[in-house]
Short mmCIF file of C-alpha atoms in Angstrom, two decimals:
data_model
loop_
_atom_site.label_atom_id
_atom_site.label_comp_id
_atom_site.label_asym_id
_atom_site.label_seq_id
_atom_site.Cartn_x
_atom_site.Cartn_y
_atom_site.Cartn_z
CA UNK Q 131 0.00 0.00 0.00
CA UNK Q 132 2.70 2.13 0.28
CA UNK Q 133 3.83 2.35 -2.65
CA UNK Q 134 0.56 2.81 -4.29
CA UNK Q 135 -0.08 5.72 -1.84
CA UNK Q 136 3.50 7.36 -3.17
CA UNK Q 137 2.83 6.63 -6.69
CA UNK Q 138 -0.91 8.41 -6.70
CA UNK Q 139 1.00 11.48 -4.06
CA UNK Q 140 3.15 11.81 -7.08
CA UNK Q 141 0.92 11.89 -9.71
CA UNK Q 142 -1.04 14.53 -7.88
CA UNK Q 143 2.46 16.43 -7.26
CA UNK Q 144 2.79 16.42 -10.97
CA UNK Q 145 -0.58 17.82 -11.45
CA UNK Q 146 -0.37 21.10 -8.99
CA UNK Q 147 3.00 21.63 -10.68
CA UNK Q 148 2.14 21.18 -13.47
CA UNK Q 149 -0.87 23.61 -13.62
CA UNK Q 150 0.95 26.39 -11.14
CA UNK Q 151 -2.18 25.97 -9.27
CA UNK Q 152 -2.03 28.02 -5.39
CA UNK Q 153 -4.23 24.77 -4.32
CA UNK Q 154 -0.91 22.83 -3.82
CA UNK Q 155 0.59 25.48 -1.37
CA UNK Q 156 -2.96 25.61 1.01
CA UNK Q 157 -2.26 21.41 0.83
CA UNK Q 158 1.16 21.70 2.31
CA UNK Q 159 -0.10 24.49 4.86
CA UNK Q 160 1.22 24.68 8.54
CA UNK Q 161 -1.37 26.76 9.92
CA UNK Q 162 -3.10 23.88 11.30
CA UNK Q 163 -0.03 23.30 13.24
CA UNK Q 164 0.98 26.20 14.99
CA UNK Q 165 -2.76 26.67 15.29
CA UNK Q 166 -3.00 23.82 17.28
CA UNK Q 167 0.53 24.81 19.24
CA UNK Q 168 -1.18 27.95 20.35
CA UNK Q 169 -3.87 26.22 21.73
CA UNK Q 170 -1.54 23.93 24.11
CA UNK Q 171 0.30 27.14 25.09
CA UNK Q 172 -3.41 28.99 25.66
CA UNK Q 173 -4.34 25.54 27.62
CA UNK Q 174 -0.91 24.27 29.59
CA UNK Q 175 1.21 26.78 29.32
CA UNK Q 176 0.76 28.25 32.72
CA UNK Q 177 0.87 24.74 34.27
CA UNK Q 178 4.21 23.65 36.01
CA UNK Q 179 4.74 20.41 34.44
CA UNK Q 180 4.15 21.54 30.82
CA UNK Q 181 7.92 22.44 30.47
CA UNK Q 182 11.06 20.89 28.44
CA UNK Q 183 10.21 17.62 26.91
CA UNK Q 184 6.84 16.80 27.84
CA UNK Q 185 6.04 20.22 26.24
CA UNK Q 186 7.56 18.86 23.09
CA UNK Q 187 6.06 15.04 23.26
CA UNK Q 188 2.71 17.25 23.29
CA UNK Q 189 3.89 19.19 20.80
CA UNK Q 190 4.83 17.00 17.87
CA UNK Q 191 4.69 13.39 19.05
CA UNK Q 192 1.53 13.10 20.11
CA UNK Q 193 0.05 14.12 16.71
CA UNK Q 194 2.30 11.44 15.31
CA UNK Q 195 1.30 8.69 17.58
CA UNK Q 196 -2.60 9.39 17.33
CA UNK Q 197 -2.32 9.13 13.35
CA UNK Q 198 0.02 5.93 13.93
CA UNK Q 199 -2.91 4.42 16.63
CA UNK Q 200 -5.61 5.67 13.57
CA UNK Q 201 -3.84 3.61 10.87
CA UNK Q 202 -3.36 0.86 13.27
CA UNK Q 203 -7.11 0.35 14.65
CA UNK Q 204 -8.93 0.66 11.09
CA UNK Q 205 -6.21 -1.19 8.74
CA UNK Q 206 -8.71 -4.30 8.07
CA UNK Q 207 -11.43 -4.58 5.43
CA UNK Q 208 -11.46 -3.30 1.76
CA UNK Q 209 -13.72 0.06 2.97
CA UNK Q 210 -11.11 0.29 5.39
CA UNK Q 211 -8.13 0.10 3.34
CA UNK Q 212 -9.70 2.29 0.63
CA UNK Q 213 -10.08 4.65 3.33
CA UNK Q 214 -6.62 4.34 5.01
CA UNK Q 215 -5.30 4.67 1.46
CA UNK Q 216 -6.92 8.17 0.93
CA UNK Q 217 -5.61 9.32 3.71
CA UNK Q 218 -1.67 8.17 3.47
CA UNK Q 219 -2.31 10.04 0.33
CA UNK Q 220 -3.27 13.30 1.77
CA UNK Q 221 -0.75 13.12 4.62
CA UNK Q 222 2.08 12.30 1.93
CA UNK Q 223 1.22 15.42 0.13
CA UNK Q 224 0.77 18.03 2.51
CA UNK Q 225 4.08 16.70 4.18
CA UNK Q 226 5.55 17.04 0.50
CA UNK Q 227 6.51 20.41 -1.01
CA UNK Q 228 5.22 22.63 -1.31
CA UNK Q 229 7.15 24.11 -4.73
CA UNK Q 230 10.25 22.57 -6.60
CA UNK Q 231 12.89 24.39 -6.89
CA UNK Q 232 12.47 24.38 -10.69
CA UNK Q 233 9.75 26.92 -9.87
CA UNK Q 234 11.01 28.57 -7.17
CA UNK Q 235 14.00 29.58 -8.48
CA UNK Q 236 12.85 30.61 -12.00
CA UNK Q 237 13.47 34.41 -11.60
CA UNK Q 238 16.90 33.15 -10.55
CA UNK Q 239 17.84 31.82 -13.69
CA UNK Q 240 16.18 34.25 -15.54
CA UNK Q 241 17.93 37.43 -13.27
CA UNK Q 242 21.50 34.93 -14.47
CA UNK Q 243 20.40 34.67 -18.15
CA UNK Q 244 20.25 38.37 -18.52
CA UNK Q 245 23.11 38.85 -16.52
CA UNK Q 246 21.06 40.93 -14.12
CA UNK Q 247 23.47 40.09 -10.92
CA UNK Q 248 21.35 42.79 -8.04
CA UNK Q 249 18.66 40.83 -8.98
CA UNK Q 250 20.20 37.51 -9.21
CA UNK Q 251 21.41 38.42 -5.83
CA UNK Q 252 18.07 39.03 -4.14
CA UNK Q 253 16.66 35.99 -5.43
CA UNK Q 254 19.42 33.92 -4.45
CA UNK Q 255 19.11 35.54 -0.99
CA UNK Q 256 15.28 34.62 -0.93
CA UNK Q 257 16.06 31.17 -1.74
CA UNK Q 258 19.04 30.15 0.49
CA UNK Q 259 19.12 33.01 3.37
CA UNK Q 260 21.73 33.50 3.09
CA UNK Q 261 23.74 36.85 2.40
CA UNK Q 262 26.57 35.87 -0.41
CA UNK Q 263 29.89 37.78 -0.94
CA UNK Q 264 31.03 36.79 -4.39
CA UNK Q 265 29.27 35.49 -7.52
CA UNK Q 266 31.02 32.08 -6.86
CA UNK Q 267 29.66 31.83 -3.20
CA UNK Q 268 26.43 32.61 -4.20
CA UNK Q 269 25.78 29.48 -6.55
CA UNK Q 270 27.12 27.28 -4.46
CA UNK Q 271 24.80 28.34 -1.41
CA UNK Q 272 22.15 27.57 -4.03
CA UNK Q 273 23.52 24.32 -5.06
CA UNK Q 274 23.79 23.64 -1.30
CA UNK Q 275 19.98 24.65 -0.93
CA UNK Q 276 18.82 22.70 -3.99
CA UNK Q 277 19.94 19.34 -2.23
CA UNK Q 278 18.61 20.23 0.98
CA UNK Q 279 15.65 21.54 -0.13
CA UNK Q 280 14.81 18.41 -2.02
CA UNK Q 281 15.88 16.42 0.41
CA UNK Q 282 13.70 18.14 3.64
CA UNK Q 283 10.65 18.87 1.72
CA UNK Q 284 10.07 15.45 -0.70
CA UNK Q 285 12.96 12.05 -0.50
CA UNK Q 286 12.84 12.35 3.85
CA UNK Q 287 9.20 12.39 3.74
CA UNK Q 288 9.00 9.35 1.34
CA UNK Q 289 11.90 7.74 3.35
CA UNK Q 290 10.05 8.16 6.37
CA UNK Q 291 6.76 7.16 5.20
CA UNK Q 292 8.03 3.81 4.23
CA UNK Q 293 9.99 3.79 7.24
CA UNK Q 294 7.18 4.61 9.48
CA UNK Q 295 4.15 5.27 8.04
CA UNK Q 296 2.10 7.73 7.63
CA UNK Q 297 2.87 9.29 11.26
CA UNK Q 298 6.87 9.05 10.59
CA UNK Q 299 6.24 11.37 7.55
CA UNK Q 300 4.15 13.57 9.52
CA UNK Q 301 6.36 13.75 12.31
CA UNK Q 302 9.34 14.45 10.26
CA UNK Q 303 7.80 17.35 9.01
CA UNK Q 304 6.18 18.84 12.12
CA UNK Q 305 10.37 18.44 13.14
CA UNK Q 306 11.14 21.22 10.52
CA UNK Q 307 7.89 23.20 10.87
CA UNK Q 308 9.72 23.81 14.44
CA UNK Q 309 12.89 23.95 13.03
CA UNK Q 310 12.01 26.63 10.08
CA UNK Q 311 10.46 29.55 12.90
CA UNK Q 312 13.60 28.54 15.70
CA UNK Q 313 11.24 26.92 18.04
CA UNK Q 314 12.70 23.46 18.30
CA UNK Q 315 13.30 22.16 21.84
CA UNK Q 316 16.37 20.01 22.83
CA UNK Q 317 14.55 17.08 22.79
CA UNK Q 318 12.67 17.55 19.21
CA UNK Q 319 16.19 18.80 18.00
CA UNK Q 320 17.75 15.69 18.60
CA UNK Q 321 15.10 13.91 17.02
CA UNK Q 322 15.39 15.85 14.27
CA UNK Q 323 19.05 15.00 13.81
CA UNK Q 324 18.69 11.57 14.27
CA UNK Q 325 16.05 11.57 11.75
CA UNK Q 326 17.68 13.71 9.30
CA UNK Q 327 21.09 11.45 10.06
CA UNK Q 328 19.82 8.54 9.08
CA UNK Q 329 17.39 9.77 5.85
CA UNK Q 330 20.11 12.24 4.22
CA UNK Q 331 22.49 9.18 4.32
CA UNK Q 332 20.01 7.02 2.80
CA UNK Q 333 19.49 9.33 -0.37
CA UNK Q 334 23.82 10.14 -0.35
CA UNK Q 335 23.46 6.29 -1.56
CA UNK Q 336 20.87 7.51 -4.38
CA UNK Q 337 22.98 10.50 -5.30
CA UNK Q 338 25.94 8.46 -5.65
CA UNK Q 339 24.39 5.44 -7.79
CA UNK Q 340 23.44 8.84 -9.85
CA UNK Q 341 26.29 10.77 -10.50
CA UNK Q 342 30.14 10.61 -10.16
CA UNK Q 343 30.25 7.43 -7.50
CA UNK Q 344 33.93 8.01 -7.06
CA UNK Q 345 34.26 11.77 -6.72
CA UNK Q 346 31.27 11.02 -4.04
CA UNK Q 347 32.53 8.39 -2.14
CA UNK Q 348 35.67 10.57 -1.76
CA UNK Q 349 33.47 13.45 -0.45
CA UNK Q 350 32.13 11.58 1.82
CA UNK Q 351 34.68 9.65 2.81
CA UNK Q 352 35.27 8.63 6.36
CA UNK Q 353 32.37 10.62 7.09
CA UNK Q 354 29.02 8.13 6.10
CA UNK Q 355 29.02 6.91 9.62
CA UNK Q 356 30.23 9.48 11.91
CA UNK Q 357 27.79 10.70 14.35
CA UNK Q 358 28.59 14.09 14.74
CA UNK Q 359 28.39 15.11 11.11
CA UNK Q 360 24.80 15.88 9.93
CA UNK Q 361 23.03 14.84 7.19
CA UNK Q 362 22.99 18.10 6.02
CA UNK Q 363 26.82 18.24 5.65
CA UNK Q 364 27.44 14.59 4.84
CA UNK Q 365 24.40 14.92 1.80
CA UNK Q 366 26.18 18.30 1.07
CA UNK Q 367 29.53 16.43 0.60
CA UNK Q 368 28.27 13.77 -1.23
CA UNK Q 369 26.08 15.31 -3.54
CA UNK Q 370 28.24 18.07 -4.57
CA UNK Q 371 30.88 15.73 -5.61
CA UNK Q 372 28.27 13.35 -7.27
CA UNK Q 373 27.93 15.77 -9.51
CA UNK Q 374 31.48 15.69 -10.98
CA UNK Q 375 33.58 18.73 -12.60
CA UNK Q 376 32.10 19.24 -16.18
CA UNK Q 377 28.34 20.21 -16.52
CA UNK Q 378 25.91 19.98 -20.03
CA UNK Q 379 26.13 23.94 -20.43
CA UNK Q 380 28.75 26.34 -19.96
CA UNK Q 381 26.20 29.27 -18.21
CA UNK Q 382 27.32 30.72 -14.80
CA UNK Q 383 24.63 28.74 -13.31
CA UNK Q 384 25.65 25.39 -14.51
CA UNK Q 385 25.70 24.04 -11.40
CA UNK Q 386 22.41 24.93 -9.97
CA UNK Q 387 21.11 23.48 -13.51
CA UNK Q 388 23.54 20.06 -12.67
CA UNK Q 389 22.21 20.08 -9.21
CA UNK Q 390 18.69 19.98 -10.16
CA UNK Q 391 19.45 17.45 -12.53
CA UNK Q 392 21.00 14.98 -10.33
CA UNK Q 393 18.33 15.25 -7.75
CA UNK Q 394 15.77 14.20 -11.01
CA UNK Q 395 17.90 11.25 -10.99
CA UNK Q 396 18.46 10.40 -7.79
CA UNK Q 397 14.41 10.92 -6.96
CA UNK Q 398 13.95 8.18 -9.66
CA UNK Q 399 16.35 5.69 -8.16
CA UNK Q 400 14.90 5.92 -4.52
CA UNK Q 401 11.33 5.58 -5.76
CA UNK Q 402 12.81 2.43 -7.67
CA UNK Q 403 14.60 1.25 -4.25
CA UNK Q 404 10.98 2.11 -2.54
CA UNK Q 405 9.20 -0.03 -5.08
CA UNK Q 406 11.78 -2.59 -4.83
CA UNK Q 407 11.04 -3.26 -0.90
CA UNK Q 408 7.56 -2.85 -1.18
CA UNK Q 409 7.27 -6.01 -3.09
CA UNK Q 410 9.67 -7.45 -0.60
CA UNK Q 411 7.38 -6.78 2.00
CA UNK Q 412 10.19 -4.53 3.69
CA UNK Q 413 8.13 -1.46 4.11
CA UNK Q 414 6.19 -0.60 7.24
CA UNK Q 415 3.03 0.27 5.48
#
């Protein structure tokens, strides 16, 4: 069932895209979420024991574990099923997206193509948040964004969600909700690096079957299994090397082009791994 649930999320993906429509960005909305944050704070948050961890278990794991009891009480029967099936879908995408970068960055490449660099700049800013001191710096923080980006908002979610189920995917992103406004805890930030450890490594394998396995694995190298470097920075590594020295167009923005190119790939091959263990029987769902 999973992968029927990630192969109809995908198809509806390809559909919002594909018709620009603002429908897909109200799917992937948070306001639910920090809607129903602000109602714990308005309800506990004057209470003693709502502090530190149990603040965050109420916060983002309880959601998780009431969609995980859900799936788990109503998972027999074909009504049932049909039912639990429409609903991995609609968790899958409004943890997904909510824009490729494709789109987001298209008055990027356009601000590049007419060699607009102020422009170029702000949108590159926009993108990354980051401020960038040289032309050089700037496409690689975009590069660098591209494969996180990718990676946070669509291959964790899917890794997850066969991990997990439908409440791992949903947890994972209720992680970076946090994470995006600064509001993580200690204890969700530590779940959210253990999560992201062990996902970001699982797509460096995808990036590397990909691109340039060699110039990866030496990125990478001595690093895969090293606890104290983050997915971010080992997928970083990896990815950046996958992607080799030459690129299919000689424009200042080759790179962000190769990057996006190589994720296209690598998306393919862990949705072929996904299928793979789902007729194995190795999925949770």
């Amino acid at each position: 069932m999973a992968l029927l649930a990630l192969v109809i999320a995908i198809l509806i993906e390809r559909y919002y895209h594909g018709n620009q429509s603002v429908a897909r960005d109200k799917l992937s909305s948070d306001n639910w979420y920090f809607s129903y944050l602000k109602f714990l704070d308005k309800s506990f948050g004057d209470k003693s024991w709502y502090r530190a961890w149990l603040k965050e278990v109420f916060e983002v794991i309880l959601p998780a574990v009431l969609v995980f009891i859900l799936f788990k009480l109503f998972d027999d029967g074909f009504v049932a099923s049909v039912i639990m099936l429409a609903l991995m879908v609609l968790i899958l995408v409004h943890t997904f997206g909510p824009q490729l970068p494709s789109k987001q960055l298209q008055g990027y490449f356009g601000a590049m193509e007419n060699d607009d660099s102020q422009a170029a700049y702000e949108y590159a800013k926009t993108y990354t948040g980051k401020e960038s001191d040289s032309e050089d710096t700037m496409i690689q923080d975009v590069t660098d964004s591209i494969f996180y980006n990718i990676e946070s908002q669509y291959f964790s979610v899917a890794i997850w969600f066969v991990l997990l189920g439908p409440a791992g995917a949903l947890l994972y992103r209720m992680l970076l909700w946090q994470q995006q406004e600064n509001k993580l805890g200690e204890f969700g930030q530590k779940i959210h690096y253990g999560m992201e450890w062990l996902a970001f490594r699982l797509s460096a394998l995808t990036y590397l079957l990909a691109g340039d396995m060699a110039q990866g694995i030496e990125h990478g190298k001595g690093k895969f299994f090293d606890l104290q470097v983050s997915g971010k920075e080992l997928l970083n590594l990896v990815a950046n090397g996958s992607m080799g020295g030459s690129y299919e167009d000689d424009s200042a923005c080759a790179a962000n082009h190769c990057a996006i190119s190589l994720s296209q790939r690598a998306g393919v091959i862990l949705f072929a791994i996904i299928a793979v263990a789902s007729f194995l029987g190795w999925t949770f769902v």
